[in-house]
């Protein structure tokens, strides 16, 4: 019941969208929220900073930095564009973290590899250039542009019986990385952002975010080390689609009715509860888990995960080219 | 363009739903359409027969028989219930086909194994008890309750460069089966039918049906042998959800307005074109391919495919028990 | 170099085979080694106990218990036989561990899921009935025949950059199980044991054993809790085959030569170094990693892993039937 | 029984090795067999032509051309080297086929995708640039450097119940390609050739060759169009290893015995029957199907299949670069 209640709001894990929704169409910036946008040809970057508890409450995201890259062009599968996205992602990651020459990094792939739209984390981990064991066991094979990197996809609660946070806490205490990067699938409120938007946040993963079921956060408080979250929307909840459609219709009607008329009163009865009841009927049971995706989301996700993996590799192993990385990996 | 136009209607591959829509809420049966419903405890069976060209035009499905099993209970994963569903499916298949003792059967798994909601056909084929080679090469190992069965998942046009119909025609001409059973994923208009409804049709697969791209039909005309189609809904098009939500709102409003009022005129402007424009805006680009599924559709589909596979096995190999079949298969 | 040197002995992870080799054909039992054999129709059980440091040195396995089930019949895929094997395995596991009603268990799947003969651990973990999260988050859904079980496949050093032992130590410190069961692929010296022999050891996993690369042990010393190892041979090293063939030929020749003859001298030059040189030439480079398997080892392993998974489930969740377990799992 | 008898010879699918064995150490060329070798830095090419029935009988391969590329360097995973191998493979393919500008090609991936060492064909097919449907349905998107290519992995007899040859005959009759290229896994007699040797033959696939079970040939006689076979060794039969080891030992001993001695007589009793009996004992039951592979053959095969796929793509789509092909494919 509690879960259903939670779903019956427009769900988004993108700070950019939370801010838009909080602004309610106004162009005035929110107190406690600083936004900076820049377009590099076909890569649009939005940097949202939540600077105060006030901002935090307004957009429902903890104080910190949220960088979004909008890269719709990756649908065209142009290797040159993909390379530019990976490089830009690396640059934005470096903007949020502060690595020493000998800093060590742990990459965590969150989510369930058996469920396509939840498999982003494990798929990105598959593309990571893992080097920590080379530093430990064959140090003479280390290229001095590498940093020691480890990577794990711990699975989800239903598979392991253990909260992801516990597995990662245990591991972090053992290997003591200087930085954790957690990769996860996100929910967006706009279908056109599926597979085409990347969010980086220096606040880590916090309870309730992400499309999977991860109660314990992964962040500096729980892990004791700086924790970057990288996510990509893979779904829009069906509820979101339904509500957006209805609200748009009501809005159109509202523009054309006389103030004080019977009709106005009627339309005003169409409050959120009422709308939710309609959507419930359309979606029927199980509505909380119904998601909208492109039919070929499996293939789309493979592309994006490779691009993100490369971005992370470039950010950590300074000076390595994508060609070096591919040679190491494949 | 043509494709988009096609999508902008409520799409369903279930004859049961086409008939419902054609009735437009009336309880009166359509001319040329005979319907018979029966509930066996928790399995609801609807047998729709299209008996004339008139019926064919009204519900958009060729003259023939369409049997639907509604089995929402399979979500509970109760092995006993699953067994009952497989047995009932076998019985309904036998109702539509007429097999001699030595009849040979070819099972065709349609769809793309790389795209989860389109992978039903190949997954069912994996569960089929294939025996034709035993009859040919080691006839003394044949159990006399078996019939010679072959099975193939030919892939889709984008993978092979060849229309599925051509591959199957070629194969049918070579091995001359007495019956073809083609298994495919379907689109429904109701999310609660995803993974919980099975349709059997003696009209085969016809152009435009199925969620994949199969231009050439698989039916008695194209293959020269009786062709049964078995399908299961795995998606609802996002467009369908949006339109259903809007129509329900408009309907509610309509019930409360005075005839002849300004409002009535306004609501009447909300015709299908208008609604489509709204949905277009909500879903943005790519709308044709946006589908609604349960997030864990991967797991759901595995269950259903095993049940269908068993149903087919029981229907063809008379007298074999599910235990015999499992022993043969696993 | 060190690695190659290590491989140039007959490698086996089965205590039963180590003992055979240490006996060198004699039927007399070794000091410090107690053996007990029993045949239950078509399941042969050998219980080897290493009771002293002397025994430990002679057969190269730590003091402790090693139980082997030889079950060649599983190649016939008879569900009834498989069930008997799972039950017998459960019984033998219970013989080696001492679980309280509320004991918690962690199952660890060792090995690399990308390499077929090394994927036994992860595949068994897929069949485990994981319940710890039910006890924690929905305790009212707990069946009182269940115990809290968690399970993880941590990957191998080359994939994660972290030693398996470190990942598991970290996790054990967090969730404090009362028992760890580590499942792994083994090497045997006899091809007929591939996929048909199961070994249980209460000594855990020790450096150098297992076919993968796991330097740190998983045992009571390293983890602080009792650790059971369950393994199944999936390979015989090609070197073993070559040496066995040559030794058998030399032995035959030896039986027929006159003592003191030129030929005797010649055959005596065929020492291990010499034999190794021959095998090296036959196998060429990379010999250490060449393994002998049945061509269809992929399919064989799937069967065995299900049987082992069921055995573990039955051992831990007392009173549950295989039917209950299947309902829970599939 | 017949199968076992067949296995008890050294099995190889490489014409190069058959010829070596037929020469029995002599350097004199065989009648009816013309050989030409060339080394391009680290790619060694051997072109064997069987020119007469005499040659055919001597090396057990039909009259025709057999080109072998030995490319041990691909183990180093150097992208530049891989590209050179793909280009050389393309050149050798073009040497054996005669394509017109509008010739159409069908690629057939033989073997069982569920059995790692037999999955080469299906894996190569996954890397093929399939274009036939573009020519048919969206001809304006055709790049004039492309030719119409279709591709299929029909599965094996045990999966489909139909002989591969029948499926392909049916398809060839439907789509009438000008050339068929059949890709398959091979057996070699030398472990160092596993995954590092590519054979192209203009004689197609003939009964008894290939490591799978394909009774009907795929060649110009059965298909009616020129048929190229491309194969790569993925296994050495365990029997081969055993026999090679024993023969080498016997040979060494023979060099040191006096003619006419008792020992000579003894060694002469070690004929093939005797050796086979020894190997049988070492390998125990199931010997026919025991194969030797590198433990990580799964990963090795992925690399090689990509290289072969690219070679085929370059050979057919003249003028396309590897970069163009990757853009099209991924």
mmCIF file of N, CA and C in Angstrom, chain B residues 229-268:
data_model
loop_
_atom_site.group_PDB
_atom_site.id
_atom_site.type_symbol
_atom_site.label_atom_id
_atom_site.label_comp_id
_atom_site.label_asym_id
_atom_site.label_seq_id
_atom_site.Cartn_x
_atom_site.Cartn_y
_atom_site.Cartn_z
ATOM 1 N N UNK B 229 -1.899 -20.520 -35.298
ATOM 2 C CA UNK B 229 -1.077 -19.487 -34.658
ATOM 3 C C UNK B 229 -1.364 -19.505 -33.166
ATOM 4 N N UNK B 230 -0.288 -19.475 -32.369
ATOM 5 C CA UNK B 230 -0.449 -19.346 -30.921
ATOM 6 C C UNK B 230 0.305 -18.102 -30.491
ATOM 7 N N UNK B 231 -0.395 -17.222 -29.765
ATOM 8 C CA UNK B 231 0.273 -15.978 -29.401
ATOM 9 C C UNK B 231 -0.046 -15.565 -27.989
ATOM 10 N N UNK B 232 0.775 -14.672 -27.468
ATOM 11 C CA UNK B 232 0.577 -14.186 -26.111
ATOM 12 C C UNK B 232 0.948 -12.706 -26.081
ATOM 13 N N UNK B 233 0.081 -11.872 -25.511
ATOM 14 C CA UNK B 233 0.412 -10.446 -25.474
ATOM 15 C C UNK B 233 1.604 -10.188 -24.556
ATOM 16 N N UNK B 234 2.555 -9.412 -25.055
ATOM 17 C CA UNK B 234 3.701 -9.021 -24.226
ATOM 18 C C UNK B 234 3.804 -7.507 -24.086
ATOM 19 N N UNK B 235 3.057 -6.780 -24.888
ATOM 20 C CA UNK B 235 3.086 -5.311 -24.805
ATOM 21 C C UNK B 235 1.700 -4.716 -25.034
ATOM 22 N N UNK B 236 1.548 -3.513 -24.490
ATOM 23 C CA UNK B 236 0.457 -2.633 -24.915
ATOM 24 C C UNK B 236 1.151 -1.407 -25.492
ATOM 25 N N UNK B 237 0.729 -0.919 -26.626
ATOM 26 C CA UNK B 237 1.363 0.284 -27.158
ATOM 27 C C UNK B 237 1.054 1.480 -26.252
ATOM 28 N N UNK B 238 2.072 2.315 -26.046
ATOM 29 C CA UNK B 238 1.909 3.475 -25.162
ATOM 30 C C UNK B 238 0.771 4.358 -25.660
ATOM 31 N N UNK B 239 0.629 4.427 -26.958
ATOM 32 C CA UNK B 239 -0.449 5.213 -27.533
ATOM 33 C C UNK B 239 -1.808 4.772 -26.983
ATOM 34 N N UNK B 240 -1.973 3.461 -26.865
ATOM 35 C CA UNK B 240 -3.238 2.907 -26.385
ATOM 36 C C UNK B 240 -3.547 3.396 -24.972
ATOM 37 N N UNK B 241 -2.542 3.362 -24.118
ATOM 38 C CA UNK B 241 -2.703 3.828 -22.736
ATOM 39 C C UNK B 241 -3.125 5.295 -22.719
ATOM 40 N N UNK B 242 -2.411 6.083 -23.487
ATOM 41 C CA UNK B 242 -2.701 7.518 -23.505
ATOM 42 C C UNK B 242 -4.120 7.772 -23.971
ATOM 43 N N UNK B 243 -4.506 7.136 -25.046
ATOM 44 C CA UNK B 243 -5.826 7.402 -25.589
ATOM 45 C C UNK B 243 -6.926 6.913 -24.662
ATOM 46 N N UNK B 244 -6.723 5.754 -24.082
ATOM 47 C CA UNK B 244 -7.733 5.255 -23.148
ATOM 48 C C UNK B 244 -7.924 6.231 -21.989
ATOM 49 N N UNK B 245 -6.805 6.760 -21.472
ATOM 50 C CA UNK B 245 -6.906 7.675 -20.337
ATOM 51 C C UNK B 245 -7.690 8.923 -20.731
ATOM 52 N N UNK B 246 -7.360 9.496 -21.863
ATOM 53 C CA UNK B 246 -8.025 10.726 -22.288
ATOM 54 C C UNK B 246 -9.502 10.485 -22.556
ATOM 55 N N UNK B 247 -9.799 9.383 -23.239
ATOM 56 C CA UNK B 247 -11.202 9.128 -23.567
ATOM 57 C C UNK B 247 -12.054 8.935 -22.327
ATOM 58 N N UNK B 248 -11.440 8.321 -21.328
ATOM 59 C CA UNK B 248 -12.202 8.117 -20.107
ATOM 60 C C UNK B 248 -12.513 9.449 -19.430
ATOM 61 N N UNK B 249 -11.574 10.368 -19.445
ATOM 62 C CA UNK B 249 -11.798 11.685 -18.861
ATOM 63 C C UNK B 249 -12.884 12.436 -19.630
ATOM 64 N N UNK B 250 -12.776 12.410 -20.935
ATOM 65 C CA UNK B 250 -13.753 13.128 -21.752
ATOM 66 C C UNK B 250 -15.152 12.565 -21.529
ATOM 67 N N UNK B 251 -15.208 11.252 -21.451
ATOM 68 C CA UNK B 251 -16.489 10.598 -21.217
ATOM 69 C C UNK B 251 -17.106 11.054 -19.892
ATOM 70 N N UNK B 252 -16.276 11.110 -18.864
ATOM 71 C CA UNK B 252 -16.775 11.554 -17.556
ATOM 72 C C UNK B 252 -17.310 12.973 -17.629
ATOM 73 N N UNK B 253 -16.520 13.830 -18.291
ATOM 74 C CA UNK B 253 -16.944 15.218 -18.417
ATOM 75 C C UNK B 253 -18.261 15.293 -19.197
ATOM 76 N N UNK B 254 -18.338 14.523 -20.271
ATOM 77 C CA UNK B 254 -19.507 14.580 -21.147
ATOM 78 C C UNK B 254 -20.790 14.256 -20.406
ATOM 79 N N UNK B 255 -20.658 13.328 -19.457
ATOM 80 C CA UNK B 255 -21.853 12.924 -18.724
ATOM 81 C C UNK B 255 -22.455 14.063 -17.920
ATOM 82 N N UNK B 256 -21.660 15.097 -17.683
ATOM 83 C CA UNK B 256 -22.083 16.153 -16.769
ATOM 84 C C UNK B 256 -22.373 17.499 -17.445
ATOM 85 N N UNK B 257 -22.316 17.537 -18.773
ATOM 86 C CA UNK B 257 -22.548 18.837 -19.409
ATOM 87 C C UNK B 257 -23.948 18.919 -20.006
ATOM 88 N N UNK B 258 -24.387 20.144 -20.070
ATOM 89 C CA UNK B 258 -25.740 20.346 -20.617
ATOM 90 C C UNK B 258 -25.677 20.246 -22.136
ATOM 91 N N UNK B 259 -26.657 19.574 -22.702
ATOM 92 C CA UNK B 259 -26.713 19.514 -24.172
ATOM 93 C C UNK B 259 -26.839 20.918 -24.744
ATOM 94 N N UNK B 260 -26.166 21.177 -25.826
ATOM 95 C CA UNK B 260 -26.268 22.476 -26.486
ATOM 96 C C UNK B 260 -25.384 23.542 -25.882
ATOM 97 N N UNK B 261 -24.707 23.227 -24.793
ATOM 98 C CA UNK B 261 -23.871 24.246 -24.146
ATOM 99 C C UNK B 261 -22.580 24.475 -24.933
ATOM 100 N N UNK B 262 -21.964 25.585 -24.630
ATOM 101 C CA UNK B 262 -20.652 25.906 -25.194
ATOM 102 C C UNK B 262 -19.676 24.745 -24.935
ATOM 103 N N UNK B 263 -19.780 24.202 -23.720
ATOM 104 C CA UNK B 263 -18.856 23.139 -23.322
ATOM 105 C C UNK B 263 -19.011 21.903 -24.190
ATOM 106 N N UNK B 264 -20.257 21.604 -24.506
ATOM 107 C CA UNK B 264 -20.473 20.424 -25.331
ATOM 108 C C UNK B 264 -19.749 20.572 -26.674
ATOM 109 N N UNK B 265 -19.878 21.774 -27.242
ATOM 110 C CA UNK B 265 -19.221 22.051 -28.511
ATOM 111 C C UNK B 265 -17.712 21.839 -28.375
ATOM 112 N N UNK B 266 -17.225 22.349 -27.253
ATOM 113 C CA UNK B 266 -15.788 22.280 -27.006
ATOM 114 C C UNK B 266 -15.315 20.835 -26.912
ATOM 115 N N UNK B 267 -16.051 20.080 -26.140
ATOM 116 C CA UNK B 267 -15.657 18.679 -25.954
ATOM 117 C C UNK B 267 -15.735 17.928 -27.270
ATOM 118 N N UNK B 268 -16.718 18.322 -28.088
ATOM 119 C CA UNK B 268 -16.819 17.652 -29.382
ATOM 120 C C UNK B 268 -15.634 17.943 -30.293
#
